[in-house]
GROMACS .gro file of C-alpha atoms in nm:
model
  166
    1MET     CA    1   0.000   0.000   0.000
    2SER     CA    2   0.137   0.341  -0.091
    3LEU     CA    3   0.203   0.600   0.177
    4LYS     CA    4  -0.070   0.821   0.031
    5LYS     CA    5  -0.327   0.539   0.051
    6LEU     CA    6  -0.216   0.456   0.404
    7VAL     CA    7  -0.253   0.819   0.515
    8ASP     CA    8  -0.595   0.838   0.349
    9ARG     CA    9  -0.705   0.520   0.529
   10VAL     CA   10  -0.582   0.652   0.865
   11GLN     CA   11  -0.770   0.979   0.801
   12GLU     CA   12  -1.087   0.785   0.718
   13LEU     CA   13  -1.062   0.586   1.042
   14VAL     CA   14  -0.990   0.899   1.246
   15ASN     CA   15  -1.302   1.064   1.101
   16LYS     CA   16  -1.511   0.761   1.196
   17LEU     CA   17  -1.368   0.763   1.547
   18TYR     CA   18  -1.432   1.136   1.575
   19ASN     CA   19  -1.798   1.081   1.490
   20TYR     CA   20  -1.823   0.824   1.772
   21TYR     CA   21  -1.623   1.021   2.027
   22VAL     CA   22  -1.751   1.377   1.978
   23PRO     CA   23  -2.116   1.402   2.080
   24PRO     CA   24  -2.358   1.532   1.816
   25PHE     CA   25  -2.527   1.763   2.068
   26LYS     CA   26  -2.440   2.059   2.288
   27VAL     CA   27  -2.443   2.044   2.665
   28GLN     CA   28  -2.547   2.347   2.863
   29ARG     CA   29  -2.421   2.313   3.218
   30ILE     CA   30  -2.644   2.444   3.494
   31LYS     CA   31  -2.485   2.526   3.829
   32LEU     CA   32  -2.681   2.390   4.124
   33SER     CA   33  -2.727   2.630   4.411
   34GLU     CA   34  -2.630   2.509   4.755
   35SER     CA   35  -2.998   2.510   4.854
   36GLU     CA   36  -3.091   2.296   4.549
   37LEU     CA   37  -2.819   2.046   4.633
   38GLN     CA   38  -2.918   2.040   5.000
   39SER     CA   39  -3.283   1.990   4.908
   40VAL     CA   40  -3.189   1.678   4.707
   41ILE     CA   41  -2.976   1.546   4.992
   42ASN     CA   42  -3.257   1.613   5.241
   43ASP     CA   43  -3.501   1.425   5.018
   44ILE     CA   44  -3.260   1.131   4.990
   45TYR     CA   45  -3.221   1.123   5.370
   46SER     CA   46  -3.600   1.134   5.413
   47LYS     CA   47  -3.636   0.819   5.200
   48SER     CA   48  -3.335   0.620   5.320
   49ARG     CA   49  -3.050   0.741   5.537
   50PRO     CA   50  -2.709   0.658   5.389
   51ALA     CA   51  -2.426   0.550   5.617
   52GLY     CA   52  -2.239   0.849   5.480
   53TRP     CA   53  -2.232   1.117   5.215
   54LEU     CA   54  -1.885   1.189   5.080
   55ARG     CA   55  -1.887   1.527   4.909
   56LEU     CA   56  -1.603   1.558   4.659
   57ASP     CA   57  -1.664   1.902   4.505
   58GLY     CA   58  -1.755   2.251   4.619
   59ASP     CA   59  -1.981   2.336   4.324
   60TYR     CA   60  -2.203   2.098   4.131
   61TYR     CA   61  -2.322   2.120   3.771
   62THR     CA   62  -2.608   1.942   3.598
   63THR     CA   63  -2.815   1.983   3.285
   64ASP     CA   64  -3.175   1.946   3.165
   65PRO     CA   65  -3.356   1.610   3.125
   66GLN     CA   66  -3.330   1.586   2.744
   67THR     CA   67  -2.958   1.657   2.749
   68PHE     CA   68  -2.910   1.390   3.017
   69ILE     CA   69  -3.098   1.144   2.794
   70ASN     CA   70  -2.870   1.241   2.503
   71ILE     CA   71  -2.562   1.190   2.720
   72ILE     CA   72  -2.680   0.845   2.832
   73LYS     CA   73  -2.760   0.739   2.474
   74TRP     CA   74  -2.421   0.867   2.349
   75ASP     CA   75  -2.212   0.727   2.634
   76TRP     CA   76  -2.071   0.378   2.585
   77THR     CA   77  -2.029   0.273   2.950
   78ASP     CA   78  -2.311   0.019   2.910
   79THR     CA   79  -2.122  -0.155   2.626
   80ARG     CA   80  -1.823  -0.240   2.844
   81LYS     CA   81  -1.773  -0.604   2.935
   82TYR     CA   82  -1.850  -0.700   3.295
   83VAL     CA   83  -1.545  -0.867   3.451
   84LEU     CA   84  -1.578  -0.983   3.813
   85ASP     CA   85  -1.360  -0.776   4.049
   86THR     CA   86  -1.185  -0.605   3.755
   87PHE     CA   87  -1.467  -0.414   3.587
   88ASP     CA   88  -1.777  -0.491   3.787
   89CYS     CA   89  -2.063  -0.278   3.919
   90ASP     CA   90  -1.856  -0.035   4.128
   91LYS     CA   91  -1.620   0.028   3.836
   92PHE     CA   92  -1.915   0.085   3.600
   93ALA     CA   93  -2.059   0.343   3.841
   94MET     CA   94  -1.726   0.520   3.899
   95TYR     CA   95  -1.639   0.510   3.528
   96PHE     CA   96  -1.971   0.672   3.431
   97LYS     CA   97  -1.936   0.942   3.699
   98ALA     CA   98  -1.579   1.029   3.599
   99ARG     CA   99  -1.640   1.010   3.224
  100ILE     CA  100  -1.937   1.249   3.228
  101ALA     CA  101  -1.754   1.493   3.457
  102ILE     CA  102  -1.447   1.489   3.231
  103ASP     CA  103  -1.631   1.501   2.897
  104PHE     CA  104  -1.913   1.742   2.986
  105GLY     CA  105  -1.830   1.910   3.318
  106ILE     CA  106  -2.140   1.749   3.473
  107ASN     CA  107  -2.043   1.640   3.826
  108SER     CA  108  -2.391   1.602   3.978
  109ILE     CA  109  -2.363   1.226   3.939
  110GLY     CA  110  -2.316   1.024   4.254
  111VAL     CA  111  -2.189   0.674   4.310
  112ILE     CA  112  -2.400   0.463   4.544
  113LEU     CA  113  -2.218   0.178   4.718
  114ASP     CA  114  -2.515  -0.027   4.836
  115TYR     CA  115  -2.385  -0.290   5.077
  116SER     CA  116  -2.738  -0.410   5.156
  117ALA     CA  117  -2.778  -0.518   4.791
  118GLY     CA  118  -2.414  -0.597   4.722
  119HIS     CA  119  -2.432  -0.358   4.428
  120ALA     CA  120  -2.310  -0.018   4.308
  121TYR     CA  121  -2.488   0.223   4.074
  122ASN     CA  122  -2.536   0.596   4.017
  123LEU     CA  123  -2.751   0.880   4.138
  124LEU     CA  124  -2.835   1.154   3.886
  125ILE     CA  125  -2.935   1.506   3.984
  126ILE     CA  126  -3.123   1.676   3.699
  127LYS     CA  127  -3.263   2.029   3.666
  128GLU     CA  128  -3.622   1.993   3.547
  129PRO     CA  129  -3.868   2.275   3.474
  130GLN     CA  130  -4.049   2.204   3.804
  131GLY     CA  131  -3.724   2.192   4.005
  132VAL     CA  132  -3.426   1.975   4.080
  133LYS     CA  133  -3.499   1.601   4.087
  134TRP     CA  134  -3.287   1.293   4.155
  135TYR     CA  135  -3.297   0.952   3.993
  136LEU     CA  136  -3.116   0.624   4.022
  137TYR     CA  137  -2.919   0.505   3.719
  138GLU     CA  138  -2.783   0.164   3.626
  139PRO     CA  139  -2.474   0.226   3.411
  140GLN     CA  140  -2.459  -0.137   3.299
  141ASN     CA  141  -2.785  -0.109   3.100
  142ASP     CA  142  -2.877   0.264   3.092
  143ALA     CA  143  -3.190   0.220   3.309
  144VAL     CA  144  -3.309   0.538   3.481
  145PHE     CA  145  -3.570   0.508   3.756
  146THR     CA  146  -3.699   0.671   4.071
  147PHE     CA  147  -3.634   0.558   4.427
  148ASP     CA  148  -3.998   0.448   4.459
  149SER     CA  149  -3.996   0.244   4.135
  150ARG     CA  150  -3.661   0.072   4.195
  151ASP     CA  151  -3.616  -0.305   4.203
  152LYS     CA  152  -3.551  -0.350   4.576
  153ARG     CA  153  -3.351  -0.668   4.518
  154LEU     CA  154  -3.075  -0.483   4.326
  155TYR     CA  155  -3.119  -0.131   4.467
  156ARG     CA  156  -3.212  -0.190   4.830
  157MET     CA  157  -3.066   0.119   4.993
  158ASP     CA  158  -3.148  -0.010   5.340
  159PRO     CA  159  -3.103   0.276   5.590
  160GLY     CA  160  -2.747   0.296   5.718
  161SER     CA  161  -2.612   0.033   5.476
  162TRP     CA  162  -2.510   0.241   5.175
  163TYR     CA  163  -2.278   0.530   5.091
  164LEU     CA  164  -2.322   0.820   4.851
  165ILE     CA  165  -2.007   0.958   4.690
  166MET     CA  166  -2.065   1.289   4.516
   0.00000   0.00000   0.00000
């Protein structure tokens, strides 16, 4: 293969990769006020008290519901292979949190280490027209659901038996 053909092929592959890596949508970050964040945390505590809340950042940023849906559809965390102890539920949850913070500046994603269920997953804080809401998110299959509609076998959140890392 000539050098010119090789360079053209590399360029073609780079363009394909670019189309997969660069999202086809814009993300408008929305800064959460301290009172909005505290209201979410208070609501979480009213439903099930975590053993601890580990706050990692001073300011938190989110986005609107449709943009979060676009991010979840675009993100490839759910396509990763599950490997026991190497890339299992806690790694999926931490990977999704870190990836979205790095790629979009959205850090209002928590990691839930649920020892009562022996599982880890995410918490999403989203700015909706009627206010700030929180959801649970399974990064292994892109399922988004409320606390009340969760499968209590996988997402138990028994009071005092889980941790929230934000």
